[in-house]
């Protein structure tokens, strides 16, 4: 079986070890939005992201800043996004991101069982966290 990459969802240390040991043409992605910048700095290719559905422009700006050597701006963007990224995982995924997208009139529908949609109170708390 030919594998060309991996989606890693563990610690920074595990991510670093995979990048270090991987063949040169092997693709390493994180599945953790909060590791987006770290993954790039360690030599990974990027993030398989939930937050990008809402903050794709900011994440692209962060990557461009890093690519242009502006680590300060890239870090500022990542730090600004991290609380919002965390808010998207306060309830089982994909309920929070679906609620946020629906609130922005991107009608993506509801969750499927066994995941339940957010309650009105949970939606309100989420949307306040994402401001």
PDB file of N, CA and C in Angstrom, residues 21-92:
ATOM      1  N   UNK A  21      11.174  12.033  10.986  1.00  0.00           N
ATOM      2  CA  UNK A  21      11.433  10.684  10.483  1.00  0.00           C
ATOM      3  C   UNK A  21      10.815  10.413   9.113  1.00  0.00           C
ATOM      4  N   UNK A  22       9.944  11.295   8.659  1.00  0.00           N
ATOM      5  CA  UNK A  22       9.225  11.055   7.406  1.00  0.00           C
ATOM      6  C   UNK A  22      10.145  11.218   6.202  1.00  0.00           C
ATOM      7  N   UNK A  23       9.910  10.431   5.143  1.00  0.00           N
ATOM      8  CA  UNK A  23      10.643  10.655   3.897  1.00  0.00           C
ATOM      9  C   UNK A  23      10.369  12.070   3.382  1.00  0.00           C
ATOM     10  N   UNK A  24      11.277  12.573   2.586  1.00  0.00           N
ATOM     11  CA  UNK A  24      11.197  13.955   2.113  1.00  0.00           C
ATOM     12  C   UNK A  24       9.879  14.275   1.402  1.00  0.00           C
ATOM     13  N   UNK A  25       9.330  13.332   0.658  1.00  0.00           N
ATOM     14  CA  UNK A  25       8.112  13.584  -0.107  1.00  0.00           C
ATOM     15  C   UNK A  25       6.834  13.151   0.625  1.00  0.00           C
ATOM     16  N   UNK A  26       6.927  12.832   1.912  1.00  0.00           N
ATOM     17  CA  UNK A  26       5.780  12.399   2.708  1.00  0.00           C
ATOM     18  C   UNK A  26       5.097  13.630   3.298  1.00  0.00           C
ATOM     19  N   UNK A  27       3.785  13.722   3.165  1.00  0.00           N
ATOM     20  CA  UNK A  27       3.022  14.882   3.608  1.00  0.00           C
ATOM     21  C   UNK A  27       2.554  14.700   5.050  1.00  0.00           C
ATOM     22  N   UNK A  28       2.811  15.685   5.889  1.00  0.00           N
ATOM     23  CA  UNK A  28       2.406  15.633   7.287  1.00  0.00           C
ATOM     24  C   UNK A  28       1.477  16.813   7.573  1.00  0.00           C
ATOM     25  N   UNK A  29       0.257  16.482   7.958  1.00  0.00           N
ATOM     26  CA  UNK A  29      -0.748  17.476   8.321  1.00  0.00           C
ATOM     27  C   UNK A  29      -1.144  17.254   9.773  1.00  0.00           C
ATOM     28  N   UNK A  30      -1.625  18.319  10.399  1.00  0.00           N
ATOM     29  CA  UNK A  30      -2.227  18.183  11.707  1.00  0.00           C
ATOM     30  C   UNK A  30      -3.741  18.237  11.551  1.00  0.00           C
ATOM     31  N   UNK A  31      -4.435  17.623  12.460  1.00  0.00           N
ATOM     32  CA  UNK A  31      -5.883  17.735  12.527  1.00  0.00           C
ATOM     33  C   UNK A  31      -6.297  18.644  13.666  1.00  0.00           C
ATOM     34  N   UNK A  32      -5.331  19.276  14.296  1.00  0.00           N
ATOM     35  CA  UNK A  32      -5.574  20.160  15.440  1.00  0.00           C
ATOM     36  C   UNK A  32      -5.391  21.606  14.994  1.00  0.00           C
ATOM     37  N   UNK A  33      -6.483  22.371  14.944  1.00  0.00           N
ATOM     38  CA  UNK A  33      -6.391  23.764  14.507  1.00  0.00           C
ATOM     39  C   UNK A  33      -5.382  24.566  15.315  1.00  0.00           C
ATOM     40  N   UNK A  34      -5.303  24.306  16.607  1.00  0.00           N
ATOM     41  CA  UNK A  34      -4.376  25.056  17.459  1.00  0.00           C
ATOM     42  C   UNK A  34      -2.912  24.779  17.122  1.00  0.00           C
ATOM     43  N   UNK A  35      -2.641  23.722  16.355  1.00  0.00           N
ATOM     44  CA  UNK A  35      -1.270  23.403  15.939  1.00  0.00           C
ATOM     45  C   UNK A  35      -0.952  23.898  14.531  1.00  0.00           C
ATOM     46  N   UNK A  36      -1.811  24.722  13.963  1.00  0.00           N
ATOM     47  CA  UNK A  36      -1.619  25.148  12.576  1.00  0.00           C
ATOM     48  C   UNK A  36      -0.253  25.785  12.350  1.00  0.00           C
ATOM     49  N   UNK A  37       0.086  26.772  13.136  1.00  0.00           N
ATOM     50  CA  UNK A  37       1.365  27.459  12.962  1.00  0.00           C
ATOM     51  C   UNK A  37       2.531  26.544  13.336  1.00  0.00           C
ATOM     52  N   UNK A  38       2.388  25.826  14.440  1.00  0.00           N
ATOM     53  CA  UNK A  38       3.436  24.910  14.878  1.00  0.00           C
ATOM     54  C   UNK A  38       3.766  23.883  13.792  1.00  0.00           C
ATOM     55  N   UNK A  39       2.736  23.349  13.169  1.00  0.00           N
ATOM     56  CA  UNK A  39       2.937  22.342  12.119  1.00  0.00           C
ATOM     57  C   UNK A  39       3.784  22.897  10.989  1.00  0.00           C
ATOM     58  N   UNK A  40       3.480  24.110  10.558  1.00  0.00           N
ATOM     59  CA  UNK A  40       4.238  24.722   9.467  1.00  0.00           C
ATOM     60  C   UNK A  40       5.682  24.978   9.881  1.00  0.00           C
ATOM     61  N   UNK A  41       5.859  25.488  11.102  1.00  0.00           N
ATOM     62  CA  UNK A  41       7.212  25.799  11.588  1.00  0.00           C
ATOM     63  C   UNK A  41       8.052  24.531  11.712  1.00  0.00           C
ATOM     64  N   UNK A  42       7.413  23.420  12.111  1.00  0.00           N
ATOM     65  CA  UNK A  42       8.135  22.158  12.270  1.00  0.00           C
ATOM     66  C   UNK A  42       8.407  21.450  10.938  1.00  0.00           C
ATOM     67  N   UNK A  43       7.811  21.944   9.864  1.00  0.00           N
ATOM     68  CA  UNK A  43       8.065  21.350   8.558  1.00  0.00           C
ATOM     69  C   UNK A  43       6.922  20.562   7.970  1.00  0.00           C
ATOM     70  N   UNK A  44       5.765  20.580   8.638  1.00  0.00           N
ATOM     71  CA  UNK A  44       4.582  19.932   8.087  1.00  0.00           C
ATOM     72  C   UNK A  44       3.959  20.788   7.000  1.00  0.00           C
ATOM     73  N   UNK A  45       2.967  20.215   6.318  1.00  0.00           N
ATOM     74  CA  UNK A  45       2.360  20.906   5.188  1.00  0.00           C
ATOM     75  C   UNK A  45       1.186  21.798   5.570  1.00  0.00           C
ATOM     76  N   UNK A  46       0.511  21.528   6.683  1.00  0.00           N
ATOM     77  CA  UNK A  46      -0.625  22.357   7.040  1.00  0.00           C
ATOM     78  C   UNK A  46      -1.596  21.646   7.949  1.00  0.00           C
ATOM     79  N   UNK A  47      -2.861  22.075   7.865  1.00  0.00           N
ATOM     80  CA  UNK A  47      -3.890  21.621   8.784  1.00  0.00           C
ATOM     81  C   UNK A  47      -5.111  21.132   8.015  1.00  0.00           C
ATOM     82  N   UNK A  48      -5.636  20.010   8.410  1.00  0.00           N
ATOM     83  CA  UNK A  48      -6.965  19.587   7.985  1.00  0.00           C
ATOM     84  C   UNK A  48      -7.880  20.190   9.040  1.00  0.00           C
ATOM     85  N   UNK A  49      -8.504  21.299   8.676  1.00  0.00           N
ATOM     86  CA  UNK A  49      -9.019  22.256   9.636  1.00  0.00           C
ATOM     87  C   UNK A  49     -10.536  22.344   9.699  1.00  0.00           C
ATOM     88  N   UNK A  50     -11.050  22.481  10.909  1.00  0.00           N
ATOM     89  CA  UNK A  50     -12.443  22.828  11.144  1.00  0.00           C
ATOM     90  C   UNK A  50     -12.580  24.353  11.137  1.00  0.00           C
ATOM     91  N   UNK A  51     -11.677  25.037  11.808  1.00  0.00           N
ATOM     92  CA  UNK A  51     -11.753  26.492  11.952  1.00  0.00           C
ATOM     93  C   UNK A  51     -11.689  27.215  10.612  1.00  0.00           C
ATOM     94  N   UNK A  52     -11.053  26.618   9.624  1.00  0.00           N
ATOM     95  CA  UNK A  52     -10.921  27.293   8.330  1.00  0.00           C
ATOM     96  C   UNK A  52     -12.266  27.525   7.662  1.00  0.00           C
ATOM     97  N   UNK A  53     -13.290  26.778   8.049  1.00  0.00           N
ATOM     98  CA  UNK A  53     -14.623  27.025   7.509  1.00  0.00           C
ATOM     99  C   UNK A  53     -15.121  28.417   7.886  1.00  0.00           C
ATOM    100  N   UNK A  54     -14.654  28.916   9.015  1.00  0.00           N
ATOM    101  CA  UNK A  54     -15.061  30.236   9.500  1.00  0.00           C
ATOM    102  C   UNK A  54     -13.945  31.268   9.390  1.00  0.00           C
ATOM    103  N   UNK A  55     -12.711  30.831   9.517  1.00  0.00           N
ATOM    104  CA  UNK A  55     -11.581  31.749   9.605  1.00  0.00           C
ATOM    105  C   UNK A  55     -10.522  31.455   8.538  1.00  0.00           C
ATOM    106  N   UNK A  56     -10.976  31.002   7.397  1.00  0.00           N
ATOM    107  CA  UNK A  56     -10.054  30.637   6.322  1.00  0.00           C
ATOM    108  C   UNK A  56      -9.181  31.789   5.867  1.00  0.00           C
ATOM    109  N   UNK A  57      -9.753  32.978   5.750  1.00  0.00           N
ATOM    110  CA  UNK A  57      -8.953  34.126   5.314  1.00  0.00           C
ATOM    111  C   UNK A  57      -7.849  34.439   6.305  1.00  0.00           C
ATOM    112  N   UNK A  58      -8.181  34.399   7.595  1.00  0.00           N
ATOM    113  CA  UNK A  58      -7.177  34.679   8.618  1.00  0.00           C
ATOM    114  C   UNK A  58      -6.089  33.607   8.624  1.00  0.00           C
ATOM    115  N   UNK A  59      -6.480  32.366   8.452  1.00  0.00           N
ATOM    116  CA  UNK A  59      -5.492  31.288   8.440  1.00  0.00           C
ATOM    117  C   UNK A  59      -4.588  31.399   7.210  1.00  0.00           C
ATOM    118  N   UNK A  60      -5.155  31.793   6.086  1.00  0.00           N
ATOM    119  CA  UNK A  60      -4.341  31.992   4.880  1.00  0.00           C
ATOM    120  C   UNK A  60      -3.385  33.170   5.071  1.00  0.00           C
ATOM    121  N   UNK A  61      -3.855  34.224   5.712  1.00  0.00           N
ATOM    122  CA  UNK A  61      -2.991  35.377   5.992  1.00  0.00           C
ATOM    123  C   UNK A  61      -1.849  34.978   6.915  1.00  0.00           C
ATOM    124  N   UNK A  62      -2.150  34.136   7.908  1.00  0.00           N
ATOM    125  CA  UNK A  62      -1.117  33.642   8.817  1.00  0.00           C
ATOM    126  C   UNK A  62      -0.045  32.883   8.045  1.00  0.00           C
ATOM    127  N   UNK A  63      -0.479  32.010   7.146  1.00  0.00           N
ATOM    128  CA  UNK A  63       0.473  31.219   6.370  1.00  0.00           C
ATOM    129  C   UNK A  63       1.313  32.113   5.454  1.00  0.00           C
ATOM    130  N   UNK A  64       0.676  33.081   4.824  1.00  0.00           N
ATOM    131  CA  UNK A  64       1.428  34.008   3.962  1.00  0.00           C
ATOM    132  C   UNK A  64       2.453  34.781   4.775  1.00  0.00           C
ATOM    133  N   UNK A  65       2.055  35.232   5.969  1.00  0.00           N
ATOM    134  CA  UNK A  65       2.997  35.963   6.824  1.00  0.00           C
ATOM    135  C   UNK A  65       4.205  35.090   7.148  1.00  0.00           C
ATOM    136  N   UNK A  66       3.954  33.847   7.508  1.00  0.00           N
ATOM    137  CA  UNK A  66       5.063  32.930   7.811  1.00  0.00           C
ATOM    138  C   UNK A  66       5.931  32.720   6.584  1.00  0.00           C
ATOM    139  N   UNK A  67       5.310  32.512   5.431  1.00  0.00           N
ATOM    140  CA  UNK A  67       6.064  32.297   4.195  1.00  0.00           C
ATOM    141  C   UNK A  67       6.933  33.501   3.840  1.00  0.00           C
ATOM    142  N   UNK A  68       6.505  34.700   4.255  1.00  0.00           N
ATOM    143  CA  UNK A  68       7.280  35.915   3.994  1.00  0.00           C
ATOM    144  C   UNK A  68       8.234  36.252   5.143  1.00  0.00           C
ATOM    145  N   UNK A  69       8.344  35.358   6.115  1.00  0.00           N
ATOM    146  CA  UNK A  69       9.278  35.554   7.217  1.00  0.00           C
ATOM    147  C   UNK A  69       8.762  36.433   8.340  1.00  0.00           C
ATOM    148  N   UNK A  70       7.492  36.802   8.307  1.00  0.00           N
ATOM    149  CA  UNK A  70       6.926  37.643   9.360  1.00  0.00           C
ATOM    150  C   UNK A  70       6.338  36.757  10.456  1.00  0.00           C
ATOM    151  N   UNK A  71       7.225  36.209  11.264  1.00  0.00           N
ATOM    152  CA  UNK A  71       6.828  35.291  12.329  1.00  0.00           C
ATOM    153  C   UNK A  71       5.980  36.004  13.373  1.00  0.00           C
ATOM    154  N   UNK A  72       6.275  37.284  13.614  1.00  0.00           N
ATOM    155  CA  UNK A  72       5.509  38.044  14.598  1.00  0.00           C
ATOM    156  C   UNK A  72       4.047  38.135  14.194  1.00  0.00           C
ATOM    157  N   UNK A  73       3.778  38.508  12.936  1.00  0.00           N
ATOM    158  CA  UNK A  73       2.391  38.597  12.484  1.00  0.00           C
ATOM    159  C   UNK A  73       1.726  37.222  12.480  1.00  0.00           C
ATOM    160  N   UNK A  74       2.441  36.208  12.019  1.00  0.00           N
ATOM    161  CA  UNK A  74       1.870  34.857  12.006  1.00  0.00           C
ATOM    162  C   UNK A  74       1.489  34.429  13.423  1.00  0.00           C
ATOM    163  N   UNK A  75       2.361  34.687  14.374  1.00  0.00           N
ATOM    164  CA  UNK A  75       2.078  34.346  15.768  1.00  0.00           C
ATOM    165  C   UNK A  75       0.899  35.120  16.328  1.00  0.00           C
ATOM    166  N   UNK A  76       0.809  36.396  15.991  1.00  0.00           N
ATOM    167  CA  UNK A  76      -0.321  37.208  16.462  1.00  0.00           C
ATOM    168  C   UNK A  76      -1.643  36.650  15.947  1.00  0.00           C
ATOM    169  N   UNK A  77      -1.674  36.278  14.673  1.00  0.00           N
ATOM    170  CA  UNK A  77      -2.903  35.734  14.102  1.00  0.00           C
ATOM    171  C   UNK A  77      -3.264  34.419  14.769  1.00  0.00           C
ATOM    172  N   UNK A  78      -2.280  33.525  14.932  1.00  0.00           N
ATOM    173  CA  UNK A  78      -2.556  32.237  15.575  1.00  0.00           C
ATOM    174  C   UNK A  78      -3.071  32.435  16.993  1.00  0.00           C
ATOM    175  N   UNK A  79      -2.451  33.341  17.737  1.00  0.00           N
ATOM    176  CA  UNK A  79      -2.886  33.592  19.118  1.00  0.00           C
ATOM    177  C   UNK A  79      -4.309  34.155  19.164  1.00  0.00           C
ATOM    178  N   UNK A  80      -4.645  35.024  18.219  1.00  0.00           N
ATOM    179  CA  UNK A  80      -6.001  35.583  18.156  1.00  0.00           C
ATOM    180  C   UNK A  80      -7.032  34.501  17.831  1.00  0.00           C
ATOM    181  N   UNK A  81      -6.644  33.553  16.991  1.00  0.00           N
ATOM    182  CA  UNK A  81      -7.571  32.503  16.573  1.00  0.00           C
ATOM    183  C   UNK A  81      -7.728  31.380  17.592  1.00  0.00           C
ATOM    184  N   UNK A  82      -6.743  31.147  18.417  1.00  0.00           N
ATOM    185  CA  UNK A  82      -6.773  29.980  19.302  1.00  0.00           C
ATOM    186  C   UNK A  82      -8.001  29.912  20.216  1.00  0.00           C
ATOM    187  N   UNK A  83      -8.435  31.007  20.848  1.00  0.00           N
ATOM    188  CA  UNK A  83      -9.656  30.892  21.661  1.00  0.00           C
ATOM    189  C   UNK A  83     -10.888  30.568  20.808  1.00  0.00           C
ATOM    190  N   UNK A  84     -10.924  31.079  19.600  1.00  0.00           N
ATOM    191  CA  UNK A  84     -12.042  30.792  18.697  1.00  0.00           C
ATOM    192  C   UNK A  84     -11.999  29.335  18.249  1.00  0.00           C
ATOM    193  N   UNK A  85     -10.794  28.853  17.981  1.00  0.00           N
ATOM    194  CA  UNK A  85     -10.631  27.444  17.614  1.00  0.00           C
ATOM    195  C   UNK A  85     -11.102  26.551  18.759  1.00  0.00           C
ATOM    196  N   UNK A  86     -10.712  26.899  19.969  1.00  0.00           N
ATOM    197  CA  UNK A  86     -11.116  26.113  21.142  1.00  0.00           C
ATOM    198  C   UNK A  86     -12.633  26.123  21.300  1.00  0.00           C
ATOM    199  N   UNK A  87     -13.270  27.258  21.021  1.00  0.00           N
ATOM    200  CA  UNK A  87     -14.727  27.359  21.153  1.00  0.00           C
ATOM    201  C   UNK A  87     -15.439  26.398  20.213  1.00  0.00           C
ATOM    202  N   UNK A  88     -14.821  26.104  19.078  1.00  0.00           N
ATOM    203  CA  UNK A  88     -15.429  25.196  18.109  1.00  0.00           C
ATOM    204  C   UNK A  88     -15.410  23.739  18.567  1.00  0.00           C
ATOM    205  N   UNK A  89     -14.752  23.480  19.695  1.00  0.00           N
ATOM    206  CA  UNK A  89     -14.681  22.109  20.213  1.00  0.00           C
ATOM    207  C   UNK A  89     -15.211  22.003  21.643  1.00  0.00           C
ATOM    208  N   UNK A  90     -16.051  22.961  22.045  1.00  0.00           N
ATOM    209  CA  UNK A  90     -16.653  22.889  23.372  1.00  0.00           C
ATOM    210  C   UNK A  90     -17.803  21.888  23.416  1.00  0.00           C
ATOM    211  N   UNK A  91     -18.295  21.518  22.265  1.00  0.00           N
ATOM    212  CA  UNK A  91     -19.333  20.497  22.118  1.00  0.00           C
ATOM    213  C   UNK A  91     -18.850  19.535  21.030  1.00  0.00           C
ATOM    214  N   UNK A  92     -19.449  18.364  20.945  1.00  0.00           N
ATOM    215  CA  UNK A  92     -18.987  17.403  19.932  1.00  0.00           C
ATOM    216  C   UNK A  92     -19.051  17.987  18.511  1.00  0.00           C
TER     217      UNK A  92
END
